[in-house]
PDB file of C-alpha atoms in Angstrom:
ATOM      1  CA  PRO S   1      96.327  90.134 113.870  1.00 49.00           C
ATOM      2  CA  HIS S   2      98.762  92.947 113.411  1.00 55.00           C
ATOM      3  CA  ALA S   3     100.740  94.359 116.324  1.00 59.00           C
ATOM      4  CA  PRO S   4      98.400  96.799 118.089  1.00 62.00           C
ATOM      5  CA  LYS S   5      99.357 100.464 118.026  1.00 68.00           C
ATOM      6  CA  ASN S   6      99.650 102.380 121.275  1.00 73.00           C
ATOM      7  CA  TYR S   7      97.917 105.723 120.794  1.00 77.00           C
ATOM      8  CA  ALA S   8      98.115 106.733 124.467  1.00 77.00           C
ATOM      9  CA  GLU S   9     100.368 109.676 123.573  1.00 82.00           C
ATOM     10  CA  LYS S  10      98.164 110.710 120.630  1.00 85.00           C
ATOM     11  CA  THR S  11      94.874 111.301 122.457  1.00 88.00           C
ATOM     12  CA  GLU S  12      94.793 115.040 121.677  1.00 92.00           C
ATOM     13  CA  GLU S  13      95.605 114.512 118.005  1.00 93.00           C
ATOM     14  CA  LEU S  14      93.048 111.707 117.770  1.00 92.00           C
ATOM     15  CA  GLY S  15      90.386 113.850 119.454  1.00 93.00           C
ATOM     16  CA  ASP S  16      91.054 116.818 117.159  1.00 94.00           C
ATOM     17  CA  LEU S  17      91.065 114.609 114.064  1.00 95.00           C
ATOM     18  CA  PHE S  18      87.788 112.942 115.037  1.00 94.00           C
ATOM     19  CA  GLN S  19      86.179 116.330 115.707  1.00 95.00           C
ATOM     20  CA  ALA S  20      87.427 117.743 112.394  1.00 96.00           C
ATOM     21  CA  VAL S  21      86.125 114.759 110.402  1.00 95.00           C
ATOM     22  CA  SER S  22      82.749 114.638 112.127  1.00 95.00           C
ATOM     23  CA  ASP S  23      82.117 118.416 111.907  1.00 96.00           C
ATOM     24  CA  LEU S  24      83.873 118.999 108.545  1.00 96.00           C
ATOM     25  CA  ARG S  25      86.303 121.500 110.050  1.00 96.00           C
ATOM     26  CA  PRO S  26      89.815 122.320 108.770  1.00 97.00           C
ATOM     27  CA  LEU S  27      92.664 120.861 110.796  1.00 97.00           C
ATOM     28  CA  THR S  28      96.066 122.530 111.146  1.00 96.00           C
ATOM     29  CA  LEU S  29      98.951 120.335 112.275  1.00 96.00           C
ATOM     30  CA  LEU S  30     102.640 119.560 112.166  1.00 95.00           C
ATOM     31  CA  TYR S  31     103.199 116.608 109.837  1.00 94.00           C
ATOM     32  CA  ARG S  32     106.239 114.599 108.803  1.00 89.00           C
ATOM     33  CA  SER S  33     105.823 112.925 105.448  1.00 84.00           C
ATOM     34  CA  ALA S  34     107.364 109.496 104.826  1.00 75.00           C
ATOM     35  CA  GLY S  35     111.054 109.742 104.010  1.00 75.00           C
ATOM     36  CA  ARG S  36     111.380 113.312 105.305  1.00 79.00           C
ATOM     37  CA  ALA S  37     113.225 114.283 108.457  1.00 81.00           C
ATOM     38  CA  GLN S  38     111.542 117.662 108.908  1.00 89.00           C
ATOM     39  CA  GLU S  39     107.972 118.332 109.982  1.00 91.00           C
ATOM     40  CA  GLU S  40     105.956 120.998 108.212  1.00 93.00           C
ATOM     41  CA  ARG S  41     102.882 122.894 109.327  1.00 95.00           C
ATOM     42  CA  ILE S  42     100.000 122.082 107.027  1.00 95.00           C
ATOM     43  CA  THR S  43      96.240 122.526 106.861  1.00 96.00           C
ATOM     44  CA  ILE S  44      93.988 119.708 105.729  1.00 97.00           C
ATOM     45  CA  HIS S  45      90.284 119.201 105.176  1.00 97.00           C
ATOM     46  CA  PRO S  46      89.888 115.730 106.715  1.00 96.00           C
ATOM     47  CA  TYR S  47      87.251 113.787 104.780  1.00 95.00           C
ATOM     48  CA  ALA S  48      87.397 110.397 106.501  1.00 92.00           C
ATOM     49  CA  MET S  49      89.181 108.320 109.136  1.00 90.00           C
ATOM     50  CA  VAL S  50      90.138 104.764 108.210  1.00 85.00           C
ATOM     51  CA  LEU S  51      91.468 101.959 110.386  1.00 82.00           C
ATOM     52  CA  TYR S  52      93.856  99.799 108.346  1.00 75.00           C
ATOM     53  CA  LYS S  53      96.167  97.158 109.821  1.00 71.00           C
ATOM     54  CA  ASP S  54      95.689  98.664 113.286  1.00 75.00           C
ATOM     55  CA  SER S  55      96.823 102.145 112.190  1.00 81.00           C
ATOM     56  CA  ILE S  56      94.563 105.170 111.915  1.00 88.00           C
ATOM     57  CA  TYR S  57      94.679 107.049 108.623  1.00 88.00           C
ATOM     58  CA  CYS S  58      92.988 110.222 107.479  1.00 91.00           C
ATOM     59  CA  LEU S  59      91.956 110.805 103.907  1.00 90.00           C
ATOM     60  CA  GLY S  60      91.842 114.534 103.289  1.00 92.00           C
ATOM     61  CA  TYR S  61      92.500 117.520 101.098  1.00 94.00           C
ATOM     62  CA  HIS S  62      95.980 119.010 101.560  1.00 94.00           C
ATOM     63  CA  VAL S  63      95.261 122.735 101.267  1.00 95.00           C
ATOM     64  CA  GLN S  64      98.823 123.786 100.385  1.00 94.00           C
ATOM     65  CA  LYS S  65      99.360 120.999  97.817  1.00 92.00           C
ATOM     66  CA  ARG S  66      95.790 121.264  96.462  1.00 93.00           C
ATOM     67  CA  GLU S  67      95.265 117.515  96.311  1.00 90.00           C
ATOM     68  CA  ILE S  68      93.680 114.664  98.212  1.00 88.00           C
ATOM     69  CA  ARG S  69      96.193 112.659 100.224  1.00 87.00           C
ATOM     70  CA  THR S  70      96.352 109.999 102.907  1.00 86.00           C
ATOM     71  CA  PHE S  71      97.819 110.968 106.293  1.00 91.00           C
ATOM     72  CA  VAL S  72      98.743 108.628 109.160  1.00 89.00           C
ATOM     73  CA  LEU S  73      97.911 109.658 112.737  1.00 91.00           C
ATOM     74  CA  ASP S  74     101.351 108.536 113.963  1.00 90.00           C
ATOM     75  CA  ARG S  75     103.002 111.425 112.090  1.00 91.00           C
ATOM     76  CA  MET S  76     100.567 114.131 113.250  1.00 93.00           C
ATOM     77  CA  ARG S  77     101.511 116.513 116.037  1.00 93.00           C
ATOM     78  CA  ASP S  78     100.278 119.782 117.535  1.00 95.00           C
ATOM     79  CA  THR S  79      96.843 119.573 115.909  1.00 95.00           C
ATOM     80  CA  GLN S  80      94.330 122.426 116.014  1.00 95.00           C
ATOM     81  CA  CYS S  81      90.753 121.988 114.855  1.00 95.00           C
ATOM     82  CA  ALA S  82      89.199 125.186 113.433  1.00 94.00           C
ATOM     83  CA  VAL S  83      86.368 126.561 115.540  1.00 92.00           C
ATOM     84  CA  THR S  84      84.684 128.966 113.124  1.00 94.00           C
ATOM     85  CA  GLU S  85      85.541 127.498 109.678  1.00 95.00           C
ATOM     86  CA  ARG S  86      83.951 124.583 107.864  1.00 96.00           C
ATOM     87  CA  PHE S  87      84.429 122.900 104.500  1.00 95.00           C
ATOM     88  CA  GLU S  88      82.200 120.809 102.241  1.00 94.00           C
ATOM     89  CA  LEU S  89      82.922 117.326 100.985  1.00 93.00           C
ATOM     90  CA  PRO S  90      83.436 117.222  97.201  1.00 91.00           C
ATOM     91  CA  GLN S  91      80.332 116.160  95.330  1.00 91.00           C
ATOM     92  CA  GLY S  92      80.368 112.430  94.667  1.00 88.00           C
ATOM     93  CA  PHE S  93      83.192 111.798  97.151  1.00 86.00           C
ATOM     94  CA  SER S  94      83.545 108.144  98.170  1.00 81.00           C
ATOM     95  CA  VAL S  95      86.255 106.808 100.469  1.00 79.00           C
ATOM     96  CA  ASP S  96      86.175 103.547  98.479  1.00 73.00           C
ATOM     97  CA  ASP S  97      87.717 105.375  95.517  1.00 72.00           C
ATOM     98  CA  TYR S  98      90.902 105.894  97.531  1.00 74.00           C
ATOM     99  CA  PHE S  99      91.391 102.530  99.217  1.00 71.00           C
ATOM    100  CA  GLN S 100      91.815  99.044  97.813  1.00 62.00           C
ATOM    101  CA  GLY S 101      89.948  96.886 100.323  1.00 62.00           C
ATOM    102  CA  GLU S 102      92.348  94.398 101.870  1.00 63.00           C
ATOM    103  CA  PHE S 103      95.132  95.894  99.756  1.00 68.00           C
ATOM    104  CA  GLY S 104      95.153  99.117 101.625  1.00 63.00           C
ATOM    105  CA  ILE S 105      96.054 102.722 101.413  1.00 65.00           C
ATOM    106  CA  TRP S 106      98.312 102.752  98.377  1.00 57.00           C
ATOM    107  CA  ARG S 107      96.948 104.759  95.455  1.00 61.00           C
ATOM    108  CA  SER S 108      97.801 104.712  91.786  1.00 59.00           C
ATOM    109  CA  LYS S 109      96.223 106.167  88.664  1.00 68.00           C
ATOM    110  CA  ARG S 110      97.356 103.097  86.760  1.00 77.00           C
ATOM    111  CA  ARG S 111      95.164  99.987  86.904  1.00 82.00           C
ATOM    112  CA  HIS S 112      96.567  96.454  86.792  1.00 85.00           C
ATOM    113  CA  ARG S 113      94.767  93.242  85.890  1.00 92.00           C
ATOM    114  CA  VAL S 114      96.000  90.832  88.553  1.00 92.00           C
ATOM    115  CA  VAL S 115      95.693  87.064  88.094  1.00 96.00           C
ATOM    116  CA  ILE S 116      96.817  84.664  90.840  1.00 95.00           C
ATOM    117  CA  ASP S 117      96.385  80.881  90.939  1.00 96.00           C
ATOM    118  CA  PHE S 118      95.930  79.207  94.327  1.00 95.00           C
ATOM    119  CA  ASP S 119      96.311  75.503  95.021  1.00 95.00           C
ATOM    120  CA  SER S 120      93.560  73.317  96.477  1.00 94.00           C
ATOM    121  CA  HIS S 121      94.693  73.943 100.077  1.00 92.00           C
ATOM    122  CA  ALA S 122      94.299  77.717  99.725  1.00 93.00           C
ATOM    123  CA  ALA S 123      91.234  77.572  97.460  1.00 92.00           C
ATOM    124  CA  GLU S 124      88.699  77.144 100.275  1.00 90.00           C
ATOM    125  CA  TYR S 125      89.991  80.211 102.101  1.00 90.00           C
ATOM    126  CA  ILE S 126      90.032  82.283  98.910  1.00 91.00           C
ATOM    127  CA  ARG S 127      86.437  81.285  98.143  1.00 91.00           C
ATOM    128  CA  MET S 128      85.301  82.301 101.649  1.00 90.00           C
ATOM    129  CA  ARG S 129      86.707  85.853 101.511  1.00 86.00           C
ATOM    130  CA  LYS S 130      86.131  88.865  99.332  1.00 84.00           C
ATOM    131  CA  VAL S 131      89.541  90.515  99.190  1.00 82.00           C
ATOM    132  CA  HIS S 132      88.658  93.102  96.560  1.00 83.00           C
ATOM    133  CA  ALA S 133      85.475  94.550  95.066  1.00 79.00           C
ATOM    134  CA  THR S 134      86.509  93.588  91.508  1.00 85.00           C
ATOM    135  CA  GLN S 135      87.500  90.003  92.246  1.00 88.00           C
ATOM    136  CA  ARG S 136      86.337  87.068  90.120  1.00 94.00           C
ATOM    137  CA  LEU S 137      87.007  83.425  90.925  1.00 95.00           C
ATOM    138  CA  ALA S 138      87.298  80.470  88.554  1.00 95.00           C
ATOM    139  CA  ALA S 139      88.055  76.817  89.231  1.00 95.00           C
ATOM    140  CA  ILE S 140      91.373  75.487  87.916  1.00 95.00           C
ATOM    141  CA  ALA S 141      92.846  71.999  87.609  1.00 91.00           C
ATOM    142  CA  GLY S 142      93.672  70.105  90.793  1.00 92.00           C
ATOM    143  CA  GLY S 143      90.943  71.744  92.888  1.00 94.00           C
ATOM    144  CA  GLY S 144      92.586  75.164  92.926  1.00 94.00           C
ATOM    145  CA  VAL S 145      91.098  78.544  92.164  1.00 96.00           C
ATOM    146  CA  ARG S 146      92.127  81.462  89.949  1.00 96.00           C
ATOM    147  CA  LEU S 147      91.613  84.943  91.414  1.00 95.00           C
ATOM    148  CA  THR S 148      91.314  87.818  88.937  1.00 95.00           C
ATOM    149  CA  MET S 149      90.934  91.451  90.029  1.00 90.00           C
ATOM    150  CA  THR S 150      91.822  94.999  88.993  1.00 87.00           C
ATOM    151  CA  ILE S 151      94.158  96.818  91.380  1.00 85.00           C
ATOM    152  CA  GLY S 152      95.934 100.168  91.390  1.00 79.00           C
ATOM    153  CA  ASP S 153      99.173 100.036  93.381  1.00 78.00           C
ATOM    154  CA  LEU S 154     100.736  96.567  93.671  1.00 84.00           C
ATOM    155  CA  THR S 155     102.700  97.098  96.923  1.00 80.00           C
ATOM    156  CA  GLU S 156     100.249  95.374  99.283  1.00 82.00           C
ATOM    157  CA  VAL S 157      99.366  92.698  96.729  1.00 87.00           C
ATOM    158  CA  THR S 158     103.052  91.714  96.594  1.00 88.00           C
ATOM    159  CA  SER S 159     103.182  91.235 100.377  1.00 85.00           C
ATOM    160  CA  TRP S 160      99.879  89.373 100.345  1.00 87.00           C
ATOM    161  CA  VAL S 161     101.018  86.921  97.663  1.00 90.00           C
ATOM    162  CA  LEU S 162     104.311  86.311  99.476  1.00 90.00           C
ATOM    163  CA  GLY S 163     102.328  85.416 102.599  1.00 88.00           C
ATOM    164  CA  TRP S 164     100.775  82.486 100.724  1.00 91.00           C
ATOM    165  CA  GLY S 165     104.183  80.970  99.928  1.00 89.00           C
ATOM    166  CA  ARG S 166     104.074  78.058  97.479  1.00 90.00           C
ATOM    167  CA  ARG S 167     100.255  77.936  97.617  1.00 93.00           C
ATOM    168  CA  ALA S 168     100.033  80.935  95.252  1.00 93.00           C
ATOM    169  CA  ARG S 169     101.426  81.545  91.765  1.00 94.00           C
ATOM    170  CA  VAL S 170     101.259  84.952  90.106  1.00 94.00           C
ATOM    171  CA  VAL S 171     100.171  84.715  86.474  1.00 95.00           C
ATOM    172  CA  GLU S 172     100.010  88.433  85.639  1.00 93.00           C
ATOM    173  CA  PRO S 173     100.846  91.306  85.429  1.00 93.00           C
ATOM    174  CA  PRO S 174     104.572  91.007  84.667  1.00 93.00           C
ATOM    175  CA  GLU S 175     105.347  93.766  87.216  1.00 93.00           C
ATOM    176  CA  LEU S 176     103.833  91.686  90.012  1.00 92.00           C
ATOM    177  CA  VAL S 177     105.625  88.539  88.826  1.00 93.00           C
ATOM    178  CA  ALA S 178     108.899  90.496  88.883  1.00 92.00           C
ATOM    179  CA  ALA S 179     108.218  92.032  92.324  1.00 89.00           C
ATOM    180  CA  VAL S 180     107.425  88.658  93.919  1.00 91.00           C
ATOM    181  CA  THR S 181     110.398  86.977  92.213  1.00 89.00           C
ATOM    182  CA  SER S 182     112.737  89.756  93.376  1.00 88.00           C
ATOM    183  CA  GLU S 183     111.521  89.551  96.988  1.00 86.00           C
ATOM    184  CA  LEU S 184     112.020  85.788  97.040  1.00 83.00           C
ATOM    185  CA  ALA S 185     115.463  86.021  95.440  1.00 82.00           C
ATOM    186  CA  ASN S 186     116.588  88.655  97.964  1.00 78.00           C
ATOM    187  CA  ALA S 187     115.262  86.845 101.043  1.00 71.00           C
ATOM    188  CA  PRO S 188     117.974  85.396 103.297  1.00 73.00           C
ATOM    189  CA  GLY S 189     118.851  82.007 101.838  1.00 61.00           C
ATOM    190  CA  GLY S 190     116.123  82.449  99.229  1.00 56.00           C
ATOM    191  CA  SER S 191     116.063  81.606  95.606  1.00 52.00           C
ATOM    192  CA  ALA S 192     113.232  82.621  93.360  1.00 49.00           C
ATOM    193  CA  PRO S 193     111.092  79.852  91.944  1.00 48.00           C
ATOM    194  CA  ALA S 194     109.782  80.072  88.414  1.00 45.00           C
ATOM    195  CA  ARG S 195     106.758  82.340  88.263  1.00 48.00           C
ATOM    196  CA  GLY S 196     104.357  83.392  85.605  1.00 50.00           C
ATOM    197  CA  PRO S 197     102.418  81.393  82.996  1.00 44.00           C
TER     198      PRO S 197
END
């Protein structure tokens, strides 16, 4: 389990966000984007709340930027739920289009075919879980299993593969091979093993 978040100081923001999502009401708030020191006052149309790795996220339309974005509750402050205004969800909207199952909140327009081989010790666990909607499994030599799936952003996949240690070997794409190799090479006392086909 991930370290639990303490939202005791965010009860007002959480209440306003929940109300805005459930009633489809605009939400005005102070928000600090990742990597920025300054907060800015923004208005969003919050479409959905998602719990991911013990953090609460909101998927919503950023009115000023005119695009759908993901916002984390931790960075919200001074929220105000509109009383008289409402918005409509876009036709055909699905929260699944914006999240990658176990691989989280990261979005990308680019799609990657990901192939990872797992040894026989990890194979049973991999067969028991559905980590992504597109996944396909195939038996490989030695009792292992090959996982193939199509993913957008590779950030969470990189961390996930690293968590398997020597039980997993990335076959493709080259970007994921390079990311895993780089992380291993830069770990304290680490040296990158050979990866890829």
